[in-house]
mmCIF file of C-alpha atoms in Angstrom:
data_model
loop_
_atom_site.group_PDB
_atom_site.id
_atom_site.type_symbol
_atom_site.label_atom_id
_atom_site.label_comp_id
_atom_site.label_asym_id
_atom_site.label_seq_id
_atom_site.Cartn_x
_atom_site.Cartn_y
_atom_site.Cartn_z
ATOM 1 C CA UNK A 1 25.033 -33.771 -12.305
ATOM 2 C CA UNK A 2 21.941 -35.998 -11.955
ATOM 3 C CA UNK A 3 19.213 -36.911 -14.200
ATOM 4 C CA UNK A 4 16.164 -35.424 -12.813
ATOM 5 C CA UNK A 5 13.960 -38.283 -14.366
ATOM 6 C CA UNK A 6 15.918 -41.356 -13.090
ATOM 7 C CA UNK A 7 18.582 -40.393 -10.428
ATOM 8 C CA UNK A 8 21.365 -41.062 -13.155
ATOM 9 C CA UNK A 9 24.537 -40.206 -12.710
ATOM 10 C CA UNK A 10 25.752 -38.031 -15.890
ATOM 11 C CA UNK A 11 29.303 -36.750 -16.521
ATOM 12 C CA UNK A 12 29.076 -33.517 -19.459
ATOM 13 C CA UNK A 13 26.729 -35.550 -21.804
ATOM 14 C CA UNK A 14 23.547 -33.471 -23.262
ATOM 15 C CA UNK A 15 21.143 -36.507 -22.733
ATOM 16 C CA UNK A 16 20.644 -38.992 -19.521
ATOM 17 C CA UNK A 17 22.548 -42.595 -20.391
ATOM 18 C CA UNK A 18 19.813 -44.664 -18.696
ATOM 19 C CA UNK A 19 16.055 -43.221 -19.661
ATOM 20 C CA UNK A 20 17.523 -40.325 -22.389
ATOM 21 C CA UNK A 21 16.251 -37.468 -20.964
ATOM 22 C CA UNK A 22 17.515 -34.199 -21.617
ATOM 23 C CA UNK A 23 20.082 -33.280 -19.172
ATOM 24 C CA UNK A 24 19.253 -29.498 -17.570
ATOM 25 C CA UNK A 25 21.506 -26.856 -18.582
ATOM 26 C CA UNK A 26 22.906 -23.853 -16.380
ATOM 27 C CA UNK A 27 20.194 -21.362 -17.035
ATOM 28 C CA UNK A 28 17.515 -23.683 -16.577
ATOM 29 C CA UNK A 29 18.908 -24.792 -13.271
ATOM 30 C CA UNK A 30 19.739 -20.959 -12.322
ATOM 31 C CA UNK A 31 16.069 -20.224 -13.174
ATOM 32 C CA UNK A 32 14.399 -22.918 -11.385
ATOM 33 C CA UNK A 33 16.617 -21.902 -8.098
ATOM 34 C CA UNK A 34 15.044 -18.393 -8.452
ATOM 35 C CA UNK A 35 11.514 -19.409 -8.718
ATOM 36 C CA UNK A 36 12.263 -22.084 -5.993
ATOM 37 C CA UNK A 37 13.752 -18.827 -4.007
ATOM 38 C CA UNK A 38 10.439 -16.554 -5.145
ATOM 39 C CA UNK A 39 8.394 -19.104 -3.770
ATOM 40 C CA UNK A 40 9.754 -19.241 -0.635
ATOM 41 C CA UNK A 41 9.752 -15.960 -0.219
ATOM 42 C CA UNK A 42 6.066 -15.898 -0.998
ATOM 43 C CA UNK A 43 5.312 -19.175 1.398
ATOM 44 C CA UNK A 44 7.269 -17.026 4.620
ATOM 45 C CA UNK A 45 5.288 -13.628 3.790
ATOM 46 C CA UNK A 46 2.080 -15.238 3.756
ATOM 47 C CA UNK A 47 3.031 -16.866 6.634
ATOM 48 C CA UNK A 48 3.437 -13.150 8.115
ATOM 49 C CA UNK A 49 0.569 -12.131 6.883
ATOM 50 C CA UNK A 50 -1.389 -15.361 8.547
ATOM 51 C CA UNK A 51 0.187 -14.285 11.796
ATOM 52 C CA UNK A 52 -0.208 -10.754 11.674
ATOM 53 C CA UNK A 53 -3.757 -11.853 11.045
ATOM 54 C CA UNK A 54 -4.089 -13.997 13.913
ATOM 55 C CA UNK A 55 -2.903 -11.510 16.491
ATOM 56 C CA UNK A 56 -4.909 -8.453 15.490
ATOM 57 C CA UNK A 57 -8.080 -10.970 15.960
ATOM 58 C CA UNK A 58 -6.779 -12.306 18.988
ATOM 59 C CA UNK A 59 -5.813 -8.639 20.658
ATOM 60 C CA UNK A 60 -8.730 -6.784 18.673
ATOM 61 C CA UNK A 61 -7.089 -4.176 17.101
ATOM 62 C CA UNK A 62 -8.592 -1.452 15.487
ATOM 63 C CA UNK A 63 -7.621 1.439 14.050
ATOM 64 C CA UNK A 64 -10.213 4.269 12.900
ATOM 65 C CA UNK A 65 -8.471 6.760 11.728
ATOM 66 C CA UNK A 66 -7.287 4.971 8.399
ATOM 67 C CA UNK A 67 -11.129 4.864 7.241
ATOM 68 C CA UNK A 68 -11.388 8.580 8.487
ATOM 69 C CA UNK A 69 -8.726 9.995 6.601
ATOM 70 C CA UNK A 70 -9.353 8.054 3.237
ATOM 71 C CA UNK A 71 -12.983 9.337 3.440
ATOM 72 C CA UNK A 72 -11.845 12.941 4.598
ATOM 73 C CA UNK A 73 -8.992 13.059 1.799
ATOM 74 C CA UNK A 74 -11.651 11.133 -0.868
ATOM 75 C CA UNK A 75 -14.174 14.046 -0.776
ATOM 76 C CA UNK A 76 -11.852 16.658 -0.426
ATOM 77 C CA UNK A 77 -10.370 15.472 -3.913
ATOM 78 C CA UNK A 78 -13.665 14.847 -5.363
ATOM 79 C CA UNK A 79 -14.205 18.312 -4.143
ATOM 80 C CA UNK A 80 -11.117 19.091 -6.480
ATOM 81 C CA UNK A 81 -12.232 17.382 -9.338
ATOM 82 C CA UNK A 82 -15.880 17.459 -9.566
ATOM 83 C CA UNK A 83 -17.503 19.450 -12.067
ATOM 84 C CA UNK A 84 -19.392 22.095 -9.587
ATOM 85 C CA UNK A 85 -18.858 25.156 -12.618
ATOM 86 C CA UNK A 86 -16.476 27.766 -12.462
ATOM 87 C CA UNK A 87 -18.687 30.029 -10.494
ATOM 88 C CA UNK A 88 -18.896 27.644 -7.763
ATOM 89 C CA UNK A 89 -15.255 26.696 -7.470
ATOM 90 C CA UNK A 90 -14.221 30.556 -7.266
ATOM 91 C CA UNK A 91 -16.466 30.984 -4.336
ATOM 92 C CA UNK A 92 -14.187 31.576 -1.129
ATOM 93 C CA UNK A 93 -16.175 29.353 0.964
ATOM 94 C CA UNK A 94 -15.507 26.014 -1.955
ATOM 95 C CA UNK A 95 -11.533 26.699 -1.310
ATOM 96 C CA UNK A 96 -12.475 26.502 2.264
ATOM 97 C CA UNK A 97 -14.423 23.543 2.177
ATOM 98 C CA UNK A 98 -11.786 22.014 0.572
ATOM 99 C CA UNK A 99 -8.690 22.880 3.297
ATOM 100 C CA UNK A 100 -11.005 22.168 5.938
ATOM 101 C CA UNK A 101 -11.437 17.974 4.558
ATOM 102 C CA UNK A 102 -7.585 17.989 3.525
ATOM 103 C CA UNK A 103 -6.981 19.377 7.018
ATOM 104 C CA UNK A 104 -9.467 16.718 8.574
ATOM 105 C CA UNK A 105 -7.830 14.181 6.165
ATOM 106 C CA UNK A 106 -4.246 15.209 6.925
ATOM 107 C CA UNK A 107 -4.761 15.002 10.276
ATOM 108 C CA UNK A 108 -6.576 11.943 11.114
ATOM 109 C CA UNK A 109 -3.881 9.877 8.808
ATOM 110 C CA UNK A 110 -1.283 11.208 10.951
ATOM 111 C CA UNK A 111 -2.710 9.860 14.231
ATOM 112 C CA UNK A 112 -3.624 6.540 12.021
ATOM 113 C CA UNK A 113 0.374 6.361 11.438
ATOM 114 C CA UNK A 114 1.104 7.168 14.867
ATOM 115 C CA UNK A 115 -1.545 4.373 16.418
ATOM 116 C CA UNK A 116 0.087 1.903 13.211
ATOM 117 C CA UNK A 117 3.689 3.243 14.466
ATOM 118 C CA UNK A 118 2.347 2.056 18.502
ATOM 119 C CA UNK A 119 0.847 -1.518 17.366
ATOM 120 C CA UNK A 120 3.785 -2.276 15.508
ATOM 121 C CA UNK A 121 6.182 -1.469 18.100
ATOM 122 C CA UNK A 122 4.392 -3.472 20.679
ATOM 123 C CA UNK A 123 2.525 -6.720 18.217
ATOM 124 C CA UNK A 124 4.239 -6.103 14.852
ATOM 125 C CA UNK A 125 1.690 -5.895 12.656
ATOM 126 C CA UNK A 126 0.448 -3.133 10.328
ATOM 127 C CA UNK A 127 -3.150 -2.327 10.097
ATOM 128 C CA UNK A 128 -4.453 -1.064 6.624
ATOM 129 C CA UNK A 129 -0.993 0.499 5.548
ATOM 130 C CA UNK A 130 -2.495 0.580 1.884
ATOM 131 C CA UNK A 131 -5.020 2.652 2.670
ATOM 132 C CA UNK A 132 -3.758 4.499 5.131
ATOM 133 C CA UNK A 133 -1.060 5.883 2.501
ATOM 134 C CA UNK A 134 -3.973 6.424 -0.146
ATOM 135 C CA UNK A 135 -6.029 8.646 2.869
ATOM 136 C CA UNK A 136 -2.700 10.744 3.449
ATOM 137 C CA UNK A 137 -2.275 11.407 -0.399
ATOM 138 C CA UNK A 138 -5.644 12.028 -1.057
ATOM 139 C CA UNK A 139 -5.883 14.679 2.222
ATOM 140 C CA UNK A 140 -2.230 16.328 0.631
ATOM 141 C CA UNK A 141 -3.862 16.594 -2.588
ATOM 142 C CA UNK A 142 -6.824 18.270 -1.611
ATOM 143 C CA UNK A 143 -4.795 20.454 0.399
ATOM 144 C CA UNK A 144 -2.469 21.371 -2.256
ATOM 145 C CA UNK A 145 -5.844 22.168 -4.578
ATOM 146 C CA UNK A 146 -6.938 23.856 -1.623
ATOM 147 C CA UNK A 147 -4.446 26.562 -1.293
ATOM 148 C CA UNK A 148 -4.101 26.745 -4.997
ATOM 149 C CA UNK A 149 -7.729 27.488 -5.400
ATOM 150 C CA UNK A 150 -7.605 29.704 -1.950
ATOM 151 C CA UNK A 151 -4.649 31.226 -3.825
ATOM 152 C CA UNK A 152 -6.789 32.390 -7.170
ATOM 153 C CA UNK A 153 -10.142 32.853 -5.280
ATOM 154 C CA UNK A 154 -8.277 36.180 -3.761
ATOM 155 C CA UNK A 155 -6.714 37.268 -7.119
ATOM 156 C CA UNK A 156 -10.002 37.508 -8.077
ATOM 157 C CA UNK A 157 -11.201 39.242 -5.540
ATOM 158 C CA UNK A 158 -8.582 41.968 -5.449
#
């Protein structure tokens, strides 16, 4: 083992002969190899990201239907969850409102994964996967609320 201060050489002994430093032991060496690792781990995906970057600049690639479906499945959930009053949300045509964004959401996130699937076959890169995952939970969301509410609108009505 070598002294990290001066080069030393240093047999078992707990401090450096030459300067005195304290000689590393094996979990501090095991943990600085694992941040050493983390950080290159970190260095090669930002280099990923820099290139993925790059080439949907250079190519132009665009892909709609990720801000489509967030904004479809955002106001069918707020739909959901907004406060309209119990009169309101039992009304056949609310339930319906709501299916028809989850539907819209649902949708348009599947041909955003489909057109994500085709770029990344062909330039591997992803385009908004973030938020193209948050659209297509939103959109199942409302549509679960959706039939739920559909579900108890016609209870009542029977």
């Amino acid at each position: 083992m070598k002294c990290k201060k001066c080069g030393t050489e240093m047999k078992d002994a707990k401090f450096c002969p030459e300067c005195g430093a304290k000689a590393p032991n094996h979990f501090n060496q095991m943990v600085e190899a694992e941040s050493h690792q983390k950080e290159k781990q970190k260095a090669i995906r930002q280099k990923q990201l820099e290139k993925e970057k790059r080439i949907i600049q250079e190519k132009g690639l665009k892909n709609n239907y990720v801000l489509y479906s967030f904004i479809f499945g955002l106001i069918g959930a707020a739909l959901v969850l907004w406060p309209a009053g119990l009169e309101i949300q039992t009304q056949w045509w609310y339930s319906v409102l709501v299916l028809v964004f989850g539907f819209c959401g649902y949708f348009t996130a599947r041909k955003a994964r489909i057109l994500n699937v085709q770029y990344f076959n062909r330039y591997r890169v992803h385009l908004n996967p973030r938020l193209s995952k948050l659209g297509l939970g939103l959109s199942i969301f409302s549509l679960g609320a959706g039939v739920f509410m559909g579900t108890f609108v016609m209870m009542l009505y029977m």
